[in-house]
XYZ file of N, CA and C in Angstrom:
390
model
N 0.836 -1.179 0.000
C 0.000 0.000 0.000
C 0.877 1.238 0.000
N 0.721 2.071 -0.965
C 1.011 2.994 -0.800
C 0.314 4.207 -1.541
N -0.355 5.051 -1.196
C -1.552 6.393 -1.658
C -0.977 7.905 -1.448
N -0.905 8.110 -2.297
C -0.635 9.414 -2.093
C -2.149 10.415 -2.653
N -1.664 11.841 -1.991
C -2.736 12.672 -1.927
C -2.095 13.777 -2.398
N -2.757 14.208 -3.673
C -1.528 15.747 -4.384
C -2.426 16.566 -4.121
N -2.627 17.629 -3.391
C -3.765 18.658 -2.900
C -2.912 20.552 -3.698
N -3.805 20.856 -4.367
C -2.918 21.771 -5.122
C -4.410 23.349 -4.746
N -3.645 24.148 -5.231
C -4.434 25.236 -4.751
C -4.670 25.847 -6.670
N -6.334 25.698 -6.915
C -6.739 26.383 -8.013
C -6.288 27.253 -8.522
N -5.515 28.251 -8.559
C -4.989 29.049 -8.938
C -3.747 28.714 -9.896
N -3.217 27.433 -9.667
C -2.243 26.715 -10.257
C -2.867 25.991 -11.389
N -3.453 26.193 -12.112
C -4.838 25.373 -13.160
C -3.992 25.637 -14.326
N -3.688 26.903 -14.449
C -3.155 27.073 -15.857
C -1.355 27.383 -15.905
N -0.877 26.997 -14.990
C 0.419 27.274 -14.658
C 1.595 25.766 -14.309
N 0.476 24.809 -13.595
C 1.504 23.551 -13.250
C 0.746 22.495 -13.900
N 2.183 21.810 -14.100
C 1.654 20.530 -14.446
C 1.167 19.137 -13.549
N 0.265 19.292 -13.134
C -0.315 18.853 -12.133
C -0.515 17.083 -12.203
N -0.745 16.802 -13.607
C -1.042 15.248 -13.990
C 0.954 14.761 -14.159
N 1.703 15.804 -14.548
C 2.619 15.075 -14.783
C 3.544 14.696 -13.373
N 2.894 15.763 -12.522
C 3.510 15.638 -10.952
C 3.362 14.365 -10.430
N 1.723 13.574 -10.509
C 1.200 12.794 -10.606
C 1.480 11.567 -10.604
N 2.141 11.533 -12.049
C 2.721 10.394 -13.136
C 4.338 10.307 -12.484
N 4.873 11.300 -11.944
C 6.574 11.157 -11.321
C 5.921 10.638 -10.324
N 5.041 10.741 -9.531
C 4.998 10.468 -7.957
C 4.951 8.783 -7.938
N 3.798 8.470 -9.098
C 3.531 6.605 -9.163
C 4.940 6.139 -10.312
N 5.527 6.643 -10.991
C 6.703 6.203 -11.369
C 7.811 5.773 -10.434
N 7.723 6.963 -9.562
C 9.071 6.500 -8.227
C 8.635 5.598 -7.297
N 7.129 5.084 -6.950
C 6.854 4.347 -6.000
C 6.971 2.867 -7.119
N 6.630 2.721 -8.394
C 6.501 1.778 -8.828
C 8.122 1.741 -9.011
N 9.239 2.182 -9.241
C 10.792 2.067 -9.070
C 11.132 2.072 -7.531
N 10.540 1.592 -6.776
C 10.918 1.535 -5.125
C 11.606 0.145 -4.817
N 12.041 -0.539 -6.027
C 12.744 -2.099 -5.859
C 11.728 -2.730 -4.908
N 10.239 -2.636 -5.236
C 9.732 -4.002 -4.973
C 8.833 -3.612 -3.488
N 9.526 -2.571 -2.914
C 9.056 -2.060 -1.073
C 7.222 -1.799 -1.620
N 7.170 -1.066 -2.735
C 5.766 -0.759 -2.615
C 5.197 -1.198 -3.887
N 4.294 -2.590 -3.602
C 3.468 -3.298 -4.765
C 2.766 -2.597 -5.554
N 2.655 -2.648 -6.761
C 2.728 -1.634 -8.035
C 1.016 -2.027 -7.760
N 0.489 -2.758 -7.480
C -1.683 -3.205 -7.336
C -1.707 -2.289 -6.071
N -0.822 -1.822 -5.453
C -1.329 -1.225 -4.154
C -1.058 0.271 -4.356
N -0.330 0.528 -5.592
C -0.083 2.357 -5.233
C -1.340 3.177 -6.012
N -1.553 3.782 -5.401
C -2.689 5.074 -5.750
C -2.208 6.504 -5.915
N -2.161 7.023 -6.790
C -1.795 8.420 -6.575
C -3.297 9.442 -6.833
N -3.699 10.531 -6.692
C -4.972 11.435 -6.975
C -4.512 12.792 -6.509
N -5.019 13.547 -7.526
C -4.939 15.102 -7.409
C -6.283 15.488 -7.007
N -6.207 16.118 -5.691
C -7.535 16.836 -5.878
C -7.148 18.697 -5.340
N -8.003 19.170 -6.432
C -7.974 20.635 -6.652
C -8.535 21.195 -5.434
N -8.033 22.269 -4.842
C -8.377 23.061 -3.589
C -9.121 24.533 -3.993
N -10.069 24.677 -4.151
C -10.740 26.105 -4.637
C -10.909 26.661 -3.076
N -11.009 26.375 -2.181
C -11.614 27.246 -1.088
C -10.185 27.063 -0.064
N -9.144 28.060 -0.159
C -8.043 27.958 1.097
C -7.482 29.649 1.402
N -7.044 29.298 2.159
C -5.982 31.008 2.912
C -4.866 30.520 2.973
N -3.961 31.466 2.496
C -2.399 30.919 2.555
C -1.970 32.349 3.126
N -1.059 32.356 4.350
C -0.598 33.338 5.279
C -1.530 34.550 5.247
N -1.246 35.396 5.172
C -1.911 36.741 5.190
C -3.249 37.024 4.252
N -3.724 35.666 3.462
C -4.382 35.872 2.297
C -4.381 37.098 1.476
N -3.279 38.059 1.383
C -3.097 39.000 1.120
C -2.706 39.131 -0.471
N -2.028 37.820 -0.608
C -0.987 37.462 -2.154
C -1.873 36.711 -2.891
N -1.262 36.321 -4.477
C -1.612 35.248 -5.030
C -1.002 34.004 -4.780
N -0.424 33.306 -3.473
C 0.576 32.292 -3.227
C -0.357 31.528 -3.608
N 0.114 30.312 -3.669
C -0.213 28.595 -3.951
C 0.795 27.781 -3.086
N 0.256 26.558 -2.858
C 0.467 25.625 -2.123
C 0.243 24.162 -3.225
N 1.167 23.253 -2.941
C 1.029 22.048 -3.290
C 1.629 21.271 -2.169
N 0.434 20.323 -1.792
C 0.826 19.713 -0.489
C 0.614 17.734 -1.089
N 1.592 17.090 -0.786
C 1.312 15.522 -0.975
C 1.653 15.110 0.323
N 0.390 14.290 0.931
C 0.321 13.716 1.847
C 0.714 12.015 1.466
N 1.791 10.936 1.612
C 1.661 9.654 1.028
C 1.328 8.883 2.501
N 0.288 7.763 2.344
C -0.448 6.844 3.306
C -0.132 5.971 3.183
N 1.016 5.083 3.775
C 1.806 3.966 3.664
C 0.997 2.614 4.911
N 1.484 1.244 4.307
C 1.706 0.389 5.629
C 3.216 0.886 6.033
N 2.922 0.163 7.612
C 4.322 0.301 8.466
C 5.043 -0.928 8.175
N 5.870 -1.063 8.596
C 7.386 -1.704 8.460
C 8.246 -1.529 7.659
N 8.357 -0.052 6.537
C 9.741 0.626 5.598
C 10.621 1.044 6.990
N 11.698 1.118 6.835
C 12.340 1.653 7.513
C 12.649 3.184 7.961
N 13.264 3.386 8.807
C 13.364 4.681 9.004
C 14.927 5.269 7.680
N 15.810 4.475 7.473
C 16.451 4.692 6.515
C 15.924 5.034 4.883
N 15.230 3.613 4.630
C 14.382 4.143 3.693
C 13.861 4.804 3.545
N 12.522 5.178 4.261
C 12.051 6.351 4.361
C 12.607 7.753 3.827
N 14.032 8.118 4.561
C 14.410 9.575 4.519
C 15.479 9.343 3.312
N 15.400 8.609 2.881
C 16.499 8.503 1.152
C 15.017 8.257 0.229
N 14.025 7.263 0.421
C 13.054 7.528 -0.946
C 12.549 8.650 -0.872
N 11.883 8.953 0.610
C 11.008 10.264 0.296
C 11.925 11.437 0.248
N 13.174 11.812 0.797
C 14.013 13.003 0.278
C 13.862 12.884 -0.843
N 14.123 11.860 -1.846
C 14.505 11.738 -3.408
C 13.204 12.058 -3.781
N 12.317 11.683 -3.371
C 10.879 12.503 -4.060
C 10.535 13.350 -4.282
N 10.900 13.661 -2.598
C 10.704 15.446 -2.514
C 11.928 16.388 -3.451
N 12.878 15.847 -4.004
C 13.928 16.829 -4.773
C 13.276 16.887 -6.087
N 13.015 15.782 -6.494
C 12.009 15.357 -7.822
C 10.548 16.515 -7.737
N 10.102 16.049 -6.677
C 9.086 17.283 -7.090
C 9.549 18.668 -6.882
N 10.399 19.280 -6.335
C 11.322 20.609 -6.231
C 11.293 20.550 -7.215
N 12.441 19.731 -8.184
C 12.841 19.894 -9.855
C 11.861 20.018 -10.641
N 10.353 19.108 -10.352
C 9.469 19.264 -11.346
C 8.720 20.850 -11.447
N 9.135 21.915 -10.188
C 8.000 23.031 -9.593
C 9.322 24.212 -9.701
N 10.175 23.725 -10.021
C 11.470 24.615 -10.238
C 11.346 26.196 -10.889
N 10.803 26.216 -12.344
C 10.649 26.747 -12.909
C 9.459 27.652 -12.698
N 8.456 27.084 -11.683
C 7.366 27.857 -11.475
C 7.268 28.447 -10.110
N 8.150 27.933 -9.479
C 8.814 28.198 -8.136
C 10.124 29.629 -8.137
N 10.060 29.502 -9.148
C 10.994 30.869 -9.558
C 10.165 32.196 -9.884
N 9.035 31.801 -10.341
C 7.946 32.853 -10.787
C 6.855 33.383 -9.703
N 6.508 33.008 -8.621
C 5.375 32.448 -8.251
C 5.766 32.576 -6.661
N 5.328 32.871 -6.075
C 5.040 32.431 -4.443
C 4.235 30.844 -4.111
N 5.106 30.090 -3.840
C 4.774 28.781 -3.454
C 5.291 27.722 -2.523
N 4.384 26.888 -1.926
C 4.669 26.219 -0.619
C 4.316 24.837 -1.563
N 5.517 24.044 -1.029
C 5.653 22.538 -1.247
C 6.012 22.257 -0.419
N 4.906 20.470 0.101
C 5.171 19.960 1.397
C 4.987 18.791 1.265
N 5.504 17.949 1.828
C 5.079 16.496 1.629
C 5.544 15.469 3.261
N 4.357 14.970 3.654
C 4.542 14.394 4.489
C 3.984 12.985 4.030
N 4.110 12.137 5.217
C 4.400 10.533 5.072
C 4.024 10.070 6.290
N 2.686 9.523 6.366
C 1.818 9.054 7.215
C 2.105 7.607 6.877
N 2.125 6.088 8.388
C 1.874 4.947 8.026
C 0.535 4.656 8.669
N 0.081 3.950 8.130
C -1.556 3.208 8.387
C -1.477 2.561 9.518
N -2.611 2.566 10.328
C -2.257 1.899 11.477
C -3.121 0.487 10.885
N -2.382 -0.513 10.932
C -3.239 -2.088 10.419
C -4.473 -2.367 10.773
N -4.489 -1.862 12.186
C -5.773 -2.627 12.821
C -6.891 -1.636 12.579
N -6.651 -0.630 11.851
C -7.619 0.510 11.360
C -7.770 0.856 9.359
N -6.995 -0.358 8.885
C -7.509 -0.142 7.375
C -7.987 -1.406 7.148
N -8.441 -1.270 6.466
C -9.642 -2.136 5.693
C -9.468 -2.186 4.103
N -8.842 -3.257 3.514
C -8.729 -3.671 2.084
C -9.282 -4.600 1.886
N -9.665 -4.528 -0.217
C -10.341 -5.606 -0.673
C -9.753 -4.916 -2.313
N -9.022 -5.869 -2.468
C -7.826 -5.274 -3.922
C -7.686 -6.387 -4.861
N -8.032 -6.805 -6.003
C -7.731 -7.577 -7.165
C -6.468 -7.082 -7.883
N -5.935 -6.244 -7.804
C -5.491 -5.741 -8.761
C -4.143 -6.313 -8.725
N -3.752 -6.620 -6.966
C -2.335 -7.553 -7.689
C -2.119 -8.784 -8.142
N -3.408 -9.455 -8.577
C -3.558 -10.870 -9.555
C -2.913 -10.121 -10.454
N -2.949 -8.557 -11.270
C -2.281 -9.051 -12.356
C -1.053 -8.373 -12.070
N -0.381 -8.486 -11.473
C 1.193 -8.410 -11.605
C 1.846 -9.721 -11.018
N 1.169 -10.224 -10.158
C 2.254 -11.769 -9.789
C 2.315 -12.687 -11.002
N 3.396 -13.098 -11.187
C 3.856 -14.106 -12.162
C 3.359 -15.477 -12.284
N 3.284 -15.976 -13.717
C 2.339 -16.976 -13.664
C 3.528 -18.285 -12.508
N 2.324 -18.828 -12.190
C 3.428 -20.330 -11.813
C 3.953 -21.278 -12.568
C-alpha cells in the first residue's frame, strides 16, 4: 500500500503541471525495488478552490502531498526515498517556483493495520504466472 494525496491550490490550473507531478509520484513508488506493490499504489490530485495561505493578502499557492503507507519501511528508507521525491518534485515546480510564491510539502503518514480495511484484485495481475 502505498496512496498518495496531491492537494494543489486552483490558482495553479493554468500554470503547473499537475497530472505530470502525478505520473513522477507513481513512477518513483513503482521504481521503489519491490518495497511498494505496483496493485497497491494510488496516486490522486484533488484541486483546492476554497483555502488562505498566510496573510491571504498574495496570489501564493500551495502544493501539499500527503503519502499513506503500511508500516514496516524503515526509518532509513524512508528519509532517502522520500528526500529523493521530494527533490524530484522541487525539480518538477522549479521553474514555477521561480515565478510564483509557493509552498511545497510532503509528508508521510503509516496506516495503522488494525484501522484499514482492504479488498484489492489488482495484484492478480502483476504476480507471475506459476
Amino acid at each position: 500500500m502505498a496512496h498518495a494525496i496531491v492537494e494543489w491550490t486552483a490558482n495553479l490550473a493554468d500554470e503547473a503541471d499537475i497530472k505530470g507531478l502525478i505520473e513522477l509520484i507513481a513512477a518513483n513508488m513503482r521504481d521503489s525495488g519491490g518495497v511498494f506493490p505496483w496493485g497497491g499504489i494510488r496516486v490522486r490530485g484533488i484541486r483546492i478552490d476554497d483555502y488562505v495561505i498566510a496573510d491571504g493578502a498574495a496570489d501564493d499557492a500551495f502544493v501539499n502531498i500527503t503519502v499513506k503507507m503500511g508500516a514496516g519501511r524503515s526509518a532509513e528508507f524512508k528519509r532517502e526515498f522520500f528526500g529523493n521525491l521530494f527533490e524530484a518534485v522541487k525539480a518538477h515546480f522549479a521553474a514555477l517556483y521561480e515565478r510564483r510564491y509557493l509552498a511545497l510539502s510532503l509528508y508521510v503518514e503509516e496506516a495503522d493495520e488494525a484501522g484499514s480495511f482492504k479488498h484489492n484484485n489488482i495484484h492478480k495481475r502483476f504476480r507471475k504466472a506459476d
